[in-house]
mmCIF file of C-alpha atoms in Angstrom:
data_model
loop_
_atom_site.group_PDB
_atom_site.id
_atom_site.type_symbol
_atom_site.label_atom_id
_atom_site.label_comp_id
_atom_site.label_asym_id
_atom_site.label_seq_id
_atom_site.Cartn_x
_atom_site.Cartn_y
_atom_site.Cartn_z
ATOM 1 C CA MET G 15 0.000 0.000 0.000
ATOM 2 C CA PRO G 16 1.635 3.291 -1.090
ATOM 3 C CA GLU G 17 2.214 6.015 1.463
ATOM 4 C CA LEU G 18 -0.044 8.938 0.517
ATOM 5 C CA HIS G 19 1.210 12.512 0.665
ATOM 6 C CA GLN G 20 -0.850 15.635 1.317
ATOM 7 C CA ASN G 21 -1.597 16.364 -2.350
ATOM 8 C CA GLU G 22 -2.676 12.806 -3.057
ATOM 9 C CA ARG G 23 -4.957 12.766 -0.020
ATOM 10 C CA LEU G 24 -6.581 16.006 -1.169
ATOM 11 C CA ILE G 25 -7.149 14.633 -4.681
ATOM 12 C CA ILE G 26 -8.623 11.344 -3.452
ATOM 13 C CA ASN G 27 -10.823 12.989 -0.827
ATOM 14 C CA GLN G 28 -12.189 15.381 -3.444
ATOM 15 C CA LEU G 29 -12.893 12.473 -5.781
ATOM 16 C CA ILE G 30 -14.832 10.757 -2.996
ATOM 17 C CA ASP G 31 -16.805 13.925 -2.215
ATOM 18 C CA GLN G 32 -17.332 15.436 -5.678
ATOM 19 C CA SER G 33 -16.513 12.602 -8.107
ATOM 20 C CA VAL G 34 -14.296 14.938 -10.177
ATOM 21 C CA PHE G 35 -10.969 16.724 -9.837
ATOM 22 C CA THR G 36 -10.357 19.408 -12.459
ATOM 23 C CA SER G 37 -7.064 20.853 -13.641
ATOM 24 C CA THR G 38 -7.680 24.532 -14.458
ATOM 25 C CA LEU G 39 -6.426 26.985 -11.835
ATOM 26 C CA GLN G 40 -9.125 29.428 -10.734
ATOM 27 C CA LYS G 41 -9.137 32.482 -8.480
ATOM 28 C CA ASN G 42 -11.364 31.059 -5.762
ATOM 29 C CA MET G 43 -9.226 27.945 -5.251
ATOM 30 C CA THR G 44 -7.225 27.432 -2.080
ATOM 31 C CA ASN G 45 -3.440 27.266 -2.316
ATOM 32 C CA ARG G 46 -3.595 23.603 -1.299
ATOM 33 C CA THR G 47 -5.868 22.798 -4.250
ATOM 34 C CA LYS G 48 -3.572 24.681 -6.619
ATOM 35 C CA GLU G 49 -0.611 22.701 -5.290
ATOM 36 C CA ALA G 50 -2.492 19.443 -5.838
ATOM 37 C CA ILE G 51 -3.307 20.434 -9.434
ATOM 38 C CA HIS G 52 0.373 21.036 -10.128
ATOM 39 C CA ALA G 53 1.308 17.795 -8.345
ATOM 40 C CA LEU G 54 -1.087 15.727 -10.459
ATOM 41 C CA LYS G 55 1.034 16.479 -13.530
ATOM 42 C CA ARG G 56 3.754 14.252 -12.026
ATOM 43 C CA PRO G 57 3.480 10.569 -13.040
ATOM 44 C CA GLN G 58 4.391 9.333 -9.567
ATOM 45 C CA VAL G 59 1.456 11.246 -8.044
ATOM 46 C CA GLN G 60 -0.949 9.808 -10.578
ATOM 47 C CA GLN G 61 0.447 6.350 -9.867
ATOM 48 C CA ARG G 62 -0.059 6.650 -6.099
ATOM 49 C CA VAL G 63 -3.634 7.911 -6.542
ATOM 50 C CA ASN G 64 -4.428 5.068 -8.947
ATOM 51 C CA THR G 65 -2.773 2.401 -6.796
ATOM 52 C CA TYR G 66 -4.582 3.523 -3.659
ATOM 53 C CA LEU G 67 -8.054 3.538 -5.249
ATOM 54 C CA ARG G 68 -7.409 0.262 -7.058
ATOM 55 C CA ASP G 69 -6.347 -1.438 -3.816
ATOM 56 C CA LEU G 70 -9.245 0.162 -1.935
ATOM 57 C CA VAL G 71 -12.215 -0.619 -4.211
ATOM 58 C CA GLY G 72 -10.829 -2.077 -7.444
ATOM 59 C CA VAL G 73 -11.673 1.012 -9.503
ATOM 60 C CA LEU G 74 -9.319 3.489 -11.149
ATOM 61 C CA PRO G 75 -10.301 7.119 -11.761
ATOM 62 C CA GLU G 76 -10.520 8.109 -15.410
ATOM 63 C CA ASN G 77 -7.850 10.661 -16.334
ATOM 64 C CA TYR G 78 -8.274 12.976 -19.305
ATOM 65 C CA GLN G 79 -5.562 15.644 -19.461
ATOM 66 C CA GLU G 80 -5.231 15.718 -15.651
ATOM 67 C CA ASN G 81 -9.010 15.914 -15.171
ATOM 68 C CA LEU G 82 -10.083 12.973 -13.010
ATOM 69 C CA VAL G 83 -13.488 11.316 -12.764
ATOM 70 C CA PHE G 84 -14.411 8.790 -10.063
ATOM 71 C CA LEU G 85 -18.153 8.124 -10.064
ATOM 72 C CA PHE G 86 -17.921 5.076 -7.844
ATOM 73 C CA GLY G 87 -19.524 5.584 -4.486
ATOM 74 C CA ARG G 88 -22.649 7.087 -3.063
ATOM 75 C CA PRO G 89 -25.186 7.674 -4.373
ATOM 76 C CA LYS G 90 -25.161 5.068 -7.125
ATOM 77 C CA LEU G 91 -26.383 6.438 -10.430
ATOM 78 C CA GLU G 92 -29.616 4.827 -11.598
ATOM 79 C CA SER G 93 -30.079 4.069 -15.305
ATOM 80 C CA GLU G 94 -32.362 7.069 -15.884
ATOM 81 C CA THR G 95 -29.884 9.329 -14.107
ATOM 82 C CA VAL G 96 -27.071 8.038 -16.324
ATOM 83 C CA HIS G 97 -29.286 8.842 -19.327
ATOM 84 C CA LEU G 98 -29.807 12.369 -17.998
ATOM 85 C CA LEU G 99 -26.091 12.722 -17.226
ATOM 86 C CA LEU G 100 -25.053 11.805 -20.757
ATOM 87 C CA ALA G 101 -27.794 13.978 -22.285
ATOM 88 C CA THR G 102 -26.577 16.956 -20.246
ATOM 89 C CA LEU G 103 -22.977 16.414 -21.358
ATOM 90 C CA LYS G 104 -24.045 16.271 -25.003
ATOM 91 C CA THR G 105 -26.334 19.297 -24.665
ATOM 92 C CA VAL G 106 -23.791 21.571 -23.015
ATOM 93 C CA ILE G 107 -20.895 20.634 -25.299
ATOM 94 C CA ASN G 108 -22.960 21.600 -28.359
ATOM 95 C CA LEU G 109 -24.178 24.966 -27.032
ATOM 96 C CA PRO G 110 -22.919 28.113 -28.844
ATOM 97 C CA GLU G 111 -21.887 29.542 -25.461
ATOM 98 C CA MET G 112 -19.357 26.693 -25.098
ATOM 99 C CA GLN G 113 -17.481 27.324 -28.320
ATOM 100 C CA PRO G 114 -13.887 28.663 -28.095
ATOM 101 C CA GLY G 115 -13.844 32.284 -26.974
ATOM 102 C CA ALA G 116 -17.516 32.289 -25.909
ATOM 103 C CA SER G 117 -18.774 33.246 -22.443
ATOM 104 C CA ARG G 118 -19.614 29.744 -21.056
ATOM 105 C CA ILE G 119 -22.571 31.370 -19.263
ATOM 106 C CA VAL G 120 -25.732 29.482 -20.197
ATOM 107 C CA SER G 121 -29.390 29.970 -19.340
ATOM 108 C CA THR G 122 -30.512 27.318 -16.873
ATOM 109 C CA GLN G 123 -33.839 26.942 -18.638
ATOM 110 C CA THR G 124 -32.118 26.388 -21.989
ATOM 111 C CA ILE G 125 -30.180 23.420 -20.643
ATOM 112 C CA VAL G 126 -33.219 21.988 -18.866
ATOM 113 C CA ARG G 127 -35.419 22.302 -21.942
ATOM 114 C CA LEU G 128 -32.886 20.666 -24.270
ATOM 115 C CA VAL G 129 -32.121 17.817 -21.851
ATOM 116 C CA HIS G 130 -35.835 17.224 -21.283
ATOM 117 C CA SER G 131 -36.317 16.809 -25.040
ATOM 118 C CA GLU G 132 -34.053 13.725 -24.792
ATOM 119 C CA VAL G 133 -35.003 12.470 -21.332
ATOM 120 C CA VAL G 134 -38.759 12.502 -21.850
ATOM 121 C CA ALA G 135 -39.468 10.081 -18.983
ATOM 122 C CA LEU G 136 -38.782 12.919 -16.495
ATOM 123 C CA ASP G 137 -40.658 16.207 -16.297
ATOM 124 C CA GLU G 138 -38.731 19.490 -16.464
ATOM 125 C CA ARG G 139 -38.848 20.025 -12.707
ATOM 126 C CA GLU G 140 -37.214 16.647 -12.079
ATOM 127 C CA VAL G 141 -34.688 17.279 -14.860
ATOM 128 C CA LEU G 142 -33.716 20.554 -13.169
ATOM 129 C CA ARG G 143 -33.472 18.872 -9.765
ATOM 130 C CA GLN G 144 -31.208 16.085 -11.018
ATOM 131 C CA ILE G 145 -28.982 18.363 -13.099
ATOM 132 C CA THR G 146 -28.577 20.658 -10.088
ATOM 133 C CA HIS G 147 -27.739 17.713 -7.839
ATOM 134 C CA LEU G 148 -25.168 16.307 -10.258
ATOM 135 C CA PHE G 149 -23.527 19.301 -11.885
ATOM 136 C CA VAL G 150 -23.946 22.035 -9.247
ATOM 137 C CA ASP G 151 -23.852 20.215 -5.907
ATOM 138 C CA ARG G 152 -21.817 17.081 -6.654
ATOM 139 C CA PHE G 153 -19.457 17.756 -9.578
ATOM 140 C CA LYS G 154 -19.374 21.552 -9.085
ATOM 141 C CA LEU G 155 -19.058 22.029 -12.845
ATOM 142 C CA PHE G 156 -21.982 24.500 -12.974
ATOM 143 C CA ILE G 157 -21.818 27.635 -10.820
ATOM 144 C CA PRO G 158 -25.152 29.476 -10.322
ATOM 145 C CA ASP G 159 -24.910 32.944 -11.842
ATOM 146 C CA THR G 160 -27.884 35.253 -11.298
ATOM 147 C CA PRO G 161 -27.439 38.717 -12.873
ATOM 148 C CA GLU G 162 -27.937 41.834 -10.761
ATOM 149 C CA VAL G 163 -31.458 43.233 -10.947
ATOM 150 C CA GLN G 164 -32.221 46.947 -11.070
ATOM 151 C CA ASN G 165 -34.864 48.248 -8.676
ATOM 152 C CA ASN G 166 -37.282 49.010 -11.495
ATOM 153 C CA GLU G 167 -36.953 45.384 -12.677
ATOM 154 C CA ILE G 168 -37.813 43.828 -9.330
ATOM 155 C CA THR G 169 -41.238 42.667 -10.508
ATOM 156 C CA GLN G 170 -39.849 41.101 -13.676
ATOM 157 C CA GLU G 171 -38.872 37.462 -13.908
ATOM 158 C CA VAL G 172 -35.150 36.987 -13.326
ATOM 159 C CA THR G 173 -33.425 34.559 -15.669
ATOM 160 C CA GLU G 174 -31.051 32.168 -13.930
ATOM 161 C CA PHE G 175 -27.762 31.144 -15.516
ATOM 162 C CA TRP G 176 -25.038 28.602 -14.960
ATOM 163 C CA ASP G 177 -21.364 29.484 -15.388
ATOM 164 C CA ILE G 178 -19.848 26.347 -16.918
ATOM 165 C CA SER G 179 -16.418 25.106 -15.755
ATOM 166 C CA PRO G 180 -13.594 25.662 -18.254
ATOM 167 C CA ASP G 181 -12.741 21.961 -17.826
ATOM 168 C CA PHE G 182 -16.244 20.785 -18.756
ATOM 169 C CA ASN G 183 -15.345 19.242 -22.126
ATOM 170 C CA TYR G 184 -12.389 17.336 -20.640
ATOM 171 C CA VAL G 185 -14.486 16.083 -17.717
ATOM 172 C CA ALA G 186 -17.265 15.095 -20.120
ATOM 173 C CA GLN G 187 -14.851 12.893 -22.057
ATOM 174 C CA ALA G 188 -13.539 11.382 -18.835
ATOM 175 C CA ILE G 189 -17.097 10.609 -17.648
ATOM 176 C CA VAL G 190 -17.943 8.841 -20.895
ATOM 177 C CA ASP G 191 -14.698 6.851 -20.724
ATOM 178 C CA TYR G 192 -15.334 5.993 -17.063
ATOM 179 C CA LEU G 193 -18.875 4.737 -17.697
ATOM 180 C CA THR G 194 -17.589 2.660 -20.604
ATOM 181 C CA GLN G 195 -14.877 1.070 -18.456
ATOM 182 C CA GLN G 196 -17.288 0.264 -15.612
ATOM 183 C CA ARG G 197 -19.259 -2.106 -17.821
ATOM 184 C CA LEU G 198 -16.428 -4.574 -17.236
ATOM 185 C CA ALA G 199 -16.903 -6.136 -13.804
ATOM 186 C CA PRO G 200 -13.499 -6.699 -12.140
ATOM 187 C CA ASP G 201 -12.603 -9.664 -9.974
ATOM 188 C CA LEU G 202 -12.518 -8.287 -6.434
ATOM 189 C CA ALA G 203 -10.623 -9.389 -3.358
ATOM 190 C CA PRO G 204 -12.586 -9.669 -0.074
ATOM 191 C CA VAL G 205 -11.047 -6.423 1.235
ATOM 192 C CA GLN G 206 -12.148 -4.546 -1.893
ATOM 193 C CA MET G 207 -15.708 -5.863 -1.585
ATOM 194 C CA VAL G 208 -15.903 -4.709 2.037
ATOM 195 C CA ASN G 209 -14.487 -1.293 1.151
ATOM 196 C CA ARG G 210 -17.015 -0.898 -1.654
ATOM 197 C CA ALA G 211 -19.844 -1.495 0.806
ATOM 198 C CA LEU G 212 -18.336 0.966 3.286
ATOM 199 C CA LEU G 213 -17.887 3.636 0.609
ATOM 200 C CA VAL G 214 -21.363 3.251 -0.870
ATOM 201 C CA GLN G 215 -23.463 2.747 2.263
ATOM 202 C CA GLN G 216 -21.072 3.565 5.147
ATOM 203 C CA TYR G 217 -21.674 0.280 6.963
ATOM 204 C CA VAL G 218 -21.664 -3.509 6.795
ATOM 205 C CA SER G 219 -24.305 -5.510 8.669
ATOM 206 C CA ARG G 220 -23.703 -8.981 10.079
ATOM 207 C CA THR G 221 -27.362 -9.993 9.663
ATOM 208 C CA GLN G 222 -27.887 -8.485 6.203
ATOM 209 C CA GLN G 223 -24.402 -9.094 4.750
ATOM 210 C CA PRO G 224 -22.917 -12.022 6.702
ATOM 211 C CA ASP G 225 -20.159 -12.835 4.185
ATOM 212 C CA LEU G 226 -19.003 -9.215 3.966
ATOM 213 C CA PHE G 227 -19.118 -8.850 7.729
ATOM 214 C CA GLN G 228 -16.940 -11.938 8.181
ATOM 215 C CA SER G 229 -14.450 -10.540 5.648
ATOM 216 C CA LEU G 230 -14.451 -7.281 7.602
ATOM 217 C CA VAL G 231 -13.656 -9.127 10.826
ATOM 218 C CA ASP G 232 -10.948 -11.205 9.139
ATOM 219 C CA HIS G 233 -9.229 -8.183 7.552
ATOM 220 C CA ARG G 234 -10.126 -5.503 10.081
ATOM 221 C CA ASP G 235 -6.610 -4.131 10.596
ATOM 222 C CA THR G 236 -5.836 -3.935 6.870
ATOM 223 C CA ILE G 237 -9.123 -2.186 6.073
ATOM 224 C CA ALA G 238 -8.737 0.275 8.949
ATOM 225 C CA ALA G 239 -5.201 1.137 7.837
ATOM 226 C CA GLN G 240 -6.329 1.770 4.270
ATOM 227 C CA TRP G 241 -9.001 4.271 5.293
ATOM 228 C CA GLN G 242 -6.759 5.959 7.858
ATOM 229 C CA GLN G 243 -4.405 6.904 5.026
ATOM 230 C CA LEU G 244 -6.893 9.614 4.013
ATOM 231 C CA GLN G 245 -6.769 11.156 7.511
ATOM 232 C CA ARG G 246 -10.541 11.556 7.686
ATOM 233 C CA PHE G 247 -12.062 8.086 8.251
ATOM 234 C CA ASP G 248 -12.158 5.793 11.267
ATOM 235 C CA LEU G 249 -13.414 2.218 11.109
ATOM 236 C CA GLU G 250 -15.724 1.150 13.927
ATOM 237 C CA VAL G 251 -16.565 -2.541 14.258
ATOM 238 C CA GLY G 252 -19.308 -3.654 16.629
ATOM 239 C CA GLU G 253 -20.739 -7.077 17.382
ATOM 240 C CA ASP G 254 -23.033 -6.987 14.358
ATOM 241 C CA TYR G 255 -21.939 -4.029 12.240
ATOM 242 C CA GLY G 256 -18.969 -2.230 10.741
ATOM 243 C CA LEU G 257 -19.215 1.539 10.277
ATOM 244 C CA LEU G 258 -17.023 4.003 8.393
ATOM 245 C CA LEU G 259 -16.980 7.220 10.422
ATOM 246 C CA ASP G 260 -16.220 10.403 8.486
ATOM 247 C CA LYS G 261 -14.562 12.969 10.764
ATOM 248 C CA THR G 262 -15.249 15.789 8.279
ATOM 249 C CA ARG G 263 -18.998 15.490 8.801
ATOM 250 C CA GLN G 264 -20.533 17.889 11.272
ATOM 251 C CA PRO G 265 -22.606 16.328 14.077
ATOM 252 C CA VAL G 266 -26.221 16.120 12.975
ATOM 253 C CA THR G 267 -28.752 17.719 15.316
ATOM 254 C CA ALA G 268 -31.417 18.660 12.756
ATOM 255 C CA ARG G 269 -34.999 17.763 13.569
ATOM 256 C CA ALA G 270 -35.276 15.465 10.557
ATOM 257 C CA PHE G 271 -32.306 13.400 11.766
ATOM 258 C CA VAL G 272 -33.542 13.207 15.350
ATOM 259 C CA VAL G 273 -37.000 12.111 14.209
ATOM 260 C CA GLY G 274 -35.437 9.739 11.675
ATOM 261 C CA ILE G 275 -33.531 7.884 14.400
ATOM 262 C CA ALA G 276 -36.715 7.402 16.427
ATOM 263 C CA VAL G 277 -38.663 6.297 13.337
ATOM 264 C CA ALA G 278 -35.979 3.811 12.251
ATOM 265 C CA GLN G 279 -36.003 2.247 15.704
ATOM 266 C CA GLN G 280 -39.722 1.532 15.341
ATOM 267 C CA LEU G 281 -39.669 -0.059 11.894
ATOM 268 C CA GLY G 282 -39.444 -3.593 13.274
ATOM 269 C CA ILE G 283 -38.679 -6.015 10.441
ATOM 270 C CA GLY G 284 -39.896 -3.494 7.882
ATOM 271 C CA LEU G 285 -42.692 -1.096 6.972
ATOM 272 C CA PRO G 286 -44.466 -0.488 3.636
ATOM 273 C CA ASP G 287 -43.583 2.792 1.947
ATOM 274 C CA ASN G 288 -47.204 3.973 2.046
ATOM 275 C CA GLU G 289 -47.262 3.694 5.853
ATOM 276 C CA LEU G 290 -44.009 5.521 6.568
ATOM 277 C CA ASN G 291 -45.381 9.075 6.517
ATOM 278 C CA GLN G 292 -47.990 8.208 9.120
ATOM 279 C CA LEU G 293 -45.343 6.659 11.377
ATOM 280 C CA ILE G 294 -43.238 9.831 11.033
ATOM 281 C CA ARG G 295 -46.231 11.995 12.018
ATOM 282 C CA THR G 296 -46.915 9.743 15.003
ATOM 283 C CA VAL G 297 -43.310 9.619 16.241
ATOM 284 C CA ALA G 298 -42.313 13.261 15.642
ATOM 285 C CA PRO G 299 -44.309 14.822 18.550
ATOM 286 C CA THR G 300 -42.779 12.368 21.011
ATOM 287 C CA VAL G 301 -39.298 13.599 20.067
ATOM 288 C CA ILE G 302 -39.608 17.274 19.133
ATOM 289 C CA GLY G 303 -42.859 18.225 20.853
ATOM 290 C CA LYS G 304 -44.814 20.979 19.100
ATOM 291 C CA SER G 305 -42.064 21.667 16.585
ATOM 292 C CA THR G 306 -42.767 20.545 13.033
ATOM 293 C CA VAL G 307 -40.798 18.527 10.505
ATOM 294 C CA ASN G 308 -41.485 17.646 6.875
ATOM 295 C CA PRO G 309 -41.969 13.858 6.450
ATOM 296 C CA THR G 310 -40.239 14.045 3.063
ATOM 297 C CA GLU G 311 -37.121 15.473 4.731
ATOM 298 C CA VAL G 312 -37.187 12.699 7.316
ATOM 299 C CA LYS G 313 -37.351 10.071 4.563
ATOM 300 C CA LYS G 314 -34.399 11.696 2.780
ATOM 301 C CA THR G 315 -32.434 11.748 6.047
ATOM 302 C CA LEU G 316 -33.191 8.085 6.726
ATOM 303 C CA LEU G 317 -31.667 7.074 3.397
ATOM 304 C CA ALA G 318 -28.837 9.635 3.307
ATOM 305 C CA ASN G 319 -27.522 8.515 6.691
ATOM 306 C CA SER G 320 -27.949 4.777 6.031
ATOM 307 C CA LEU G 321 -30.469 4.437 8.847
ATOM 308 C CA VAL G 322 -32.773 2.402 6.608
ATOM 309 C CA GLU G 323 -32.708 0.433 3.392
ATOM 310 C CA GLU G 324 -35.505 0.655 0.833
ATOM 311 C CA LYS G 325 -36.266 -2.609 -0.937
ATOM 312 C CA ASP G 326 -39.352 -3.823 -2.820
ATOM 313 C CA GLY G 327 -41.497 -1.011 -1.454
ATOM 314 C CA PHE G 328 -40.498 -1.574 2.191
ATOM 315 C CA TYR G 329 -38.238 0.379 4.561
ATOM 316 C CA HIS G 330 -35.997 -1.809 6.741
ATOM 317 C CA PRO G 331 -33.815 -0.562 9.631
ATOM 318 C CA THR G 332 -30.059 -1.038 9.389
ATOM 319 C CA ALA G 333 -27.678 -2.045 12.145
ATOM 320 C CA LEU G 334 -26.643 1.591 12.620
ATOM 321 C CA ILE G 335 -29.739 2.506 14.608
ATOM 322 C CA LYS G 336 -28.322 0.582 17.567
ATOM 323 C CA ARG G 337 -25.621 3.257 17.852
ATOM 324 C CA PHE G 338 -28.129 5.930 18.892
ATOM 325 C CA ASP G 339 -30.317 6.744 21.873
ATOM 326 C CA VAL G 340 -33.189 9.197 21.439
ATOM 327 C CA ALA G 341 -34.465 11.273 24.328
ATOM 328 C CA THR G 342 -37.771 13.153 24.369
ATOM 329 C CA GLU G 343 -37.201 16.054 26.746
ATOM 330 C CA ASN G 344 -34.840 18.386 24.911
ATOM 331 C CA GLU G 345 -34.309 18.548 21.146
ATOM 332 C CA GLU G 346 -30.727 19.796 21.472
ATOM 333 C CA ASP G 347 -29.796 16.684 23.429
ATOM 334 C CA ALA G 348 -32.277 14.422 21.683
ATOM 335 C CA VAL G 349 -29.829 12.060 20.017
ATOM 336 C CA HIS G 350 -26.354 10.792 20.776
ATOM 337 C CA ALA G 351 -24.223 7.847 19.729
ATOM 338 C CA THR G 352 -23.924 4.999 22.147
ATOM 339 C CA GLU G 353 -20.533 3.604 23.002
#
């Protein structure tokens, strides 16, 4: 296992968080990011990044002119999302605003409308939501750009724009190459299979994934050492679960999370999707009193924090809920991890 240096850790951590690492220096970048961009031009840095990710999960990032793409991880892209992703790449590349010397500032509605014409299974609102999630929040290739509005224009509709990354075309090629390569299923070692589960869903359950859990127990020290290389993850192994703890995450005290813990602990062996909202409404007052919470946000929190699994129309609790106690007296102290 290669010893990672600061620049390599930054590159890999960004690939885990954003799925892309771009090569153009920009004004708002930190000095550390600029250093990492320069470092990536060195073959030995690229080799250490590739070797680490290959040993970790059996997947190499795609590299196109020092622009890296690593889509493996969470959340997994569904087939319709992949369709939308590829349609967005094609749409943006062919826009007049993306030609050499042009502004690269594109109307949001233009992109949404053109992508929707190809991805007809989704309505325009869902197309906008998914493009925003992928290209604004996750990849950070689109930067929202709303023009200043004069006072006498305040009642007029304001057109929203996206400022497209100068590396977009390179990243687009890397994404296409990456998706092509991932059609070939590699032969994985037990450690790689465990790490894939930890990266995608944060945990391994003894009851739900007995073979993976046994591999985790057998190779615990090796797996822990691999993740510690990034200086952000700790591996916790309990009697019936393994959990990848991310030290960069802020402690969650939001109402949706607090209610989600209490709801997950009452799911039993599973609950139909059409009964979950009612359970949330029943449980919420016992945890947060007269305060309110949106059931949709609770459902999102349940899935985002791996508190439940959704399968065949049912929500099932995961082993992680045993880590938490929920009190009912004070929202600020409503949830804490058990030792």
